[in-house]
PDB file of C-alpha atoms in Angstrom:
ATOM      1  CA  MET T   1     -10.234 -16.855  25.545  1.00  0.00           C
ATOM      2  CA  PRO T   2      -9.346 -14.793  22.561  1.00  0.00           C
ATOM      3  CA  ASN T   3      -8.384 -16.467  19.350  1.00  0.00           C
ATOM      4  CA  THR T   4      -4.698 -16.301  19.002  1.00  0.00           C
ATOM      5  CA  SER T   5      -4.802 -18.114  15.558  1.00  0.00           C
ATOM      6  CA  PRO T   6      -2.843 -16.471  12.423  1.00  0.00           C
ATOM      7  CA  SER T   7      -6.467 -16.866  10.397  1.00  0.00           C
ATOM      8  CA  ILE T   8      -8.229 -14.400  12.190  1.00  0.00           C
ATOM      9  CA  LEU T   9      -6.030 -11.834  10.292  1.00  0.00           C
ATOM     10  CA  PHE T  10      -7.806 -13.096   6.754  1.00  0.00           C
ATOM     11  CA  GLU T  11     -11.433 -13.231   8.550  1.00  0.00           C
ATOM     12  CA  LYS T  12     -13.952 -10.809   6.783  1.00  0.00           C
ATOM     13  CA  LYS T  13     -14.988  -7.954   9.445  1.00  0.00           C
ATOM     14  CA  GLY T  14     -18.386  -6.731   9.323  1.00  0.00           C
ATOM     15  CA  GLU T  15     -21.027  -7.046   6.175  1.00  0.00           C
ATOM     16  CA  GLY T  16     -21.809  -4.181   3.982  1.00  0.00           C
ATOM     17  CA  HIS T  17     -19.873  -1.557   2.490  1.00  0.00           C
ATOM     18  CA  PRO T  18     -17.008   0.217   4.526  1.00  0.00           C
ATOM     19  CA  PRO T  19     -17.339   3.849   5.350  1.00  0.00           C
ATOM     20  CA  VAL T  20     -16.684   6.530   2.741  1.00  0.00           C
ATOM     21  CA  ASP T  21     -13.267   7.484   4.161  1.00  0.00           C
ATOM     22  CA  VAL T  22     -11.805   3.670   4.108  1.00  0.00           C
ATOM     23  CA  LEU T  23     -13.404   3.788   0.441  1.00  0.00           C
ATOM     24  CA  GLY T  24     -11.159   6.770  -0.396  1.00  0.00           C
ATOM     25  CA  LEU T  25      -8.339   4.953   0.988  1.00  0.00           C
ATOM     26  CA  VAL T  26      -9.080   1.840  -1.251  1.00  0.00           C
ATOM     27  CA  ALA T  27      -9.299   4.151  -4.273  1.00  0.00           C
ATOM     28  CA  VAL T  28      -6.036   5.557  -3.235  1.00  0.00           C
ATOM     29  CA  LEU T  29      -4.491   2.010  -3.374  1.00  0.00           C
ATOM     30  CA  ALA T  30      -6.210   1.038  -6.580  1.00  0.00           C
ATOM     31  CA  VAL T  31      -4.768   4.209  -8.289  1.00  0.00           C
ATOM     32  CA  PHE T  32      -1.268   3.690  -6.923  1.00  0.00           C
ATOM     33  CA  SER T  33      -1.390   0.265  -7.855  1.00  0.00           C
ATOM     34  CA  ALA T  34      -2.298   1.137 -11.659  1.00  0.00           C
ATOM     35  CA  LEU T  35       0.389   3.904 -11.755  1.00  0.00           C
ATOM     36  CA  SER T  36       2.906   1.361 -10.713  1.00  0.00           C
ATOM     37  CA  PHE T  37       1.814  -0.971 -13.343  1.00  0.00           C
ATOM     38  CA  LEU T  38       1.953   1.909 -15.855  1.00  0.00           C
ATOM     39  CA  PHE T  39       5.407   2.731 -14.400  1.00  0.00           C
ATOM     40  CA  ALA T  40       6.542  -1.210 -15.172  1.00  0.00           C
ATOM     41  CA  ALA T  41       5.457  -0.888 -18.795  1.00  0.00           C
ATOM     42  CA  LEU T  42       6.724   2.475 -19.354  1.00  0.00           C
ATOM     43  CA  SER T  43      10.492   1.273 -17.527  1.00  0.00           C
ATOM     44  CA  GLN T  44      10.665  -0.999 -20.698  1.00  0.00           C
ATOM     45  CA  LEU T  45      11.099   1.960 -23.203  1.00  0.00           C
ATOM     46  CA  SER T  46      14.252   3.392 -21.189  1.00  0.00           C
ATOM     47  CA  GLY T  47      17.575   2.620 -21.751  1.00  0.00           C
ATOM     48  CA  PRO T  48      19.427   0.400 -24.404  1.00  0.00           C
ATOM     49  CA  VAL T  49      17.487  -1.485 -26.604  1.00  0.00           C
ATOM     50  CA  VAL T  50      20.163  -4.422 -27.123  1.00  0.00           C
ATOM     51  CA  GLU T  51      21.999  -5.614 -23.979  1.00  0.00           C
ATOM     52  CA  THR T  52      23.400  -8.654 -22.717  1.00  0.00           C
ATOM     53  CA  GLY T  53      22.111 -10.655 -19.633  1.00  0.00           C
ATOM     54  CA  ILE T  54      19.210  -8.792 -17.278  1.00  0.00           C
ATOM     55  CA  SER T  55      18.558  -5.597 -18.402  1.00  0.00           C
ATOM     56  CA  PRO T  56      17.947  -2.683 -15.586  1.00  0.00           C
ATOM     57  CA  GLN T  57      14.563  -2.321 -17.700  1.00  0.00           C
ATOM     58  CA  THR T  58      13.370  -5.472 -16.998  1.00  0.00           C
ATOM     59  CA  LEU T  59      14.261  -5.261 -13.097  1.00  0.00           C
ATOM     60  CA  ALA T  60      12.511  -1.963 -12.678  1.00  0.00           C
ATOM     61  CA  ALA T  61       9.324  -3.435 -14.526  1.00  0.00           C
ATOM     62  CA  LEU T  62       9.676  -6.490 -12.150  1.00  0.00           C
ATOM     63  CA  ARG T  63       9.726  -4.131  -8.951  1.00  0.00           C
ATOM     64  CA  TRP T  64       7.077  -1.825 -10.144  1.00  0.00           C
ATOM     65  CA  SER T  65       4.664  -4.909 -11.062  1.00  0.00           C
ATOM     66  CA  ALA T  66       5.491  -6.328  -7.524  1.00  0.00           C
ATOM     67  CA  ILE T  67       4.472  -2.806  -6.036  1.00  0.00           C
ATOM     68  CA  GLY T  68       1.619  -2.936  -8.130  1.00  0.00           C
ATOM     69  CA  ILE T  69       0.553  -6.217  -6.874  1.00  0.00           C
ATOM     70  CA  VAL T  70       0.882  -5.593  -3.427  1.00  0.00           C
ATOM     71  CA  LEU T  71      -0.825  -2.358  -3.490  1.00  0.00           C
ATOM     72  CA  GLY T  72      -3.939  -4.018  -5.255  1.00  0.00           C
ATOM     73  CA  VAL T  73      -4.017  -7.030  -2.761  1.00  0.00           C
ATOM     74  CA  LEU T  74      -4.055  -4.202  -0.136  1.00  0.00           C
ATOM     75  CA  ALA T  75      -6.699  -2.490  -1.612  1.00  0.00           C
ATOM     76  CA  VAL T  76      -9.039  -5.850  -1.643  1.00  0.00           C
ATOM     77  CA  PHE T  77      -8.331  -6.646   1.874  1.00  0.00           C
ATOM     78  CA  VAL T  78      -9.078  -3.006   3.046  1.00  0.00           C
ATOM     79  CA  TYR T  79     -12.296  -3.002   1.363  1.00  0.00           C
ATOM     80  CA  GLN T  80     -13.400  -6.358   2.736  1.00  0.00           C
ATOM     81  CA  GLY T  81     -12.444  -5.059   5.943  1.00  0.00           C
ATOM     82  CA  ARG T  82      -9.440  -7.746   6.772  1.00  0.00           C
ATOM     83  CA  LEU T  83      -7.411  -7.384   9.574  1.00  0.00           C
ATOM     84  CA  ILE T  84      -4.484  -8.313   7.230  1.00  0.00           C
ATOM     85  CA  GLY T  85      -5.302  -5.332   5.092  1.00  0.00           C
ATOM     86  CA  TRP T  86      -5.251  -2.576   7.972  1.00  0.00           C
ATOM     87  CA  TYR T  87      -1.687  -4.277   9.224  1.00  0.00           C
ATOM     88  CA  GLY T  88      -0.544  -4.478   5.650  1.00  0.00           C
ATOM     89  CA  THR T  89      -1.641  -0.847   4.591  1.00  0.00           C
ATOM     90  CA  LEU T  90      -0.335   0.565   7.697  1.00  0.00           C
ATOM     91  CA  LEU T  91       3.280  -1.222   7.341  1.00  0.00           C
ATOM     92  CA  ALA T  92       3.663   0.182   3.379  1.00  0.00           C
ATOM     93  CA  ALA T  93       2.634   3.387   4.887  1.00  0.00           C
ATOM     94  CA  ILE T  94       5.589   3.338   7.621  1.00  0.00           C
ATOM     95  CA  VAL T  95       7.895   1.829   4.934  1.00  0.00           C
ATOM     96  CA  SER T  96       6.882   4.605   2.139  1.00  0.00           C
ATOM     97  CA  ALA T  97       7.628   7.150   4.961  1.00  0.00           C
ATOM     98  CA  ILE T  98      11.063   5.683   5.786  1.00  0.00           C
ATOM     99  CA  GLN T  99      11.735   5.698   1.889  1.00  0.00           C
ATOM    100  CA  ALA T 100      10.989   9.408   1.632  1.00  0.00           C
ATOM    101  CA  VAL T 101      13.260  10.353   4.643  1.00  0.00           C
ATOM    102  CA  ARG T 102      16.247   8.073   3.140  1.00  0.00           C
ATOM    103  CA  ILE T 103      16.126   9.377  -0.452  1.00  0.00           C
ATOM    104  CA  ASP T 104      17.952  12.691  -1.159  1.00  0.00           C
ATOM    105  CA  ILE T 105      15.056  15.108  -2.067  1.00  0.00           C
ATOM    106  CA  PRO T 106      14.517  18.641  -1.518  1.00  0.00           C
ATOM    107  CA  PHE T 107      12.501  19.727   1.555  1.00  0.00           C
ATOM    108  CA  GLY T 108       9.222  20.852   0.017  1.00  0.00           C
ATOM    109  CA  VAL T 109       8.958  17.824  -1.946  1.00  0.00           C
ATOM    110  CA  LEU T 110       9.728  15.675   1.230  1.00  0.00           C
ATOM    111  CA  ILE T 111       6.903  17.731   2.886  1.00  0.00           C
ATOM    112  CA  ILE T 112       4.119  16.429   0.216  1.00  0.00           C
ATOM    113  CA  TYR T 113       5.869  13.521   0.037  1.00  0.00           C
ATOM    114  CA  LEU T 114       5.445  12.514   3.690  1.00  0.00           C
ATOM    115  CA  SER T 115       1.834  13.791   3.616  1.00  0.00           C
ATOM    116  CA  VAL T 116       0.474  10.864   1.865  1.00  0.00           C
ATOM    117  CA  PRO T 117       1.773   8.128   4.537  1.00  0.00           C
ATOM    118  CA  THR T 118       0.861  10.402   7.566  1.00  0.00           C
ATOM    119  CA  VAL T 119      -2.486  10.802   6.393  1.00  0.00           C
ATOM    120  CA  VAL T 120      -3.369   6.939   5.659  1.00  0.00           C
ATOM    121  CA  ILE T 121      -1.404   6.376   9.126  1.00  0.00           C
ATOM    122  CA  THR T 122      -4.150   8.800  10.509  1.00  0.00           C
ATOM    123  CA  LEU T 123      -6.873   7.500   8.884  1.00  0.00           C
ATOM    124  CA  LEU T 124      -6.072   3.548   9.445  1.00  0.00           C
ATOM    125  CA  LEU T 125      -5.680   4.459  13.160  1.00  0.00           C
ATOM    126  CA  VAL T 126      -8.807   6.520  13.278  1.00  0.00           C
ATOM    127  CA  ARG T 127     -11.303   3.867  11.704  1.00  0.00           C
ATOM    128  CA  ARG T 128      -9.136   0.806  13.523  1.00  0.00           C
ATOM    129  CA  ASP T 129     -12.281  -0.574  14.884  1.00  0.00           C
ATOM    130  CA  THR T 130     -13.830  -1.215  11.379  1.00  0.00           C
ATOM    131  CA  PHE T 131     -11.071  -3.584  11.000  1.00  0.00           C
ATOM    132  CA  PHE T 132     -10.938  -4.727  14.746  1.00  0.00           C
ATOM    133  CA  GLY T 133     -14.436  -5.199  14.839  1.00  0.00           C
ATOM    134  CA  ARG T 134     -14.753  -3.420  18.494  1.00  0.00           C
TER     135      ARG T 134
END
């Protein structure tokens, strides 16, 4: 009988280092995480200096920081080969593709913006045996 416990999502699959293409995905997630933290820091430099209440800069910094934390945790879980890393990265790629279509950007930029989630989803589907242990 297969294990249906939620704890299986956090179990480490296999030993050693992941394949090179999975390491590339980990590097991309780590770079996007670092860029998110950079955007969080830079968002504090925009807008008015004095404002009553919670400033929009603080909200933007919190949002970018949350994105950076999630991408950093996903990078660690993908590197370790945990199933939650596969599901989380797949969900993040789908959400970013939906976000790309939802916002109003020129068609040429949309194609470039959609290429990243498409490559990530393809890589995850091709390398799913690394995470599922089959």
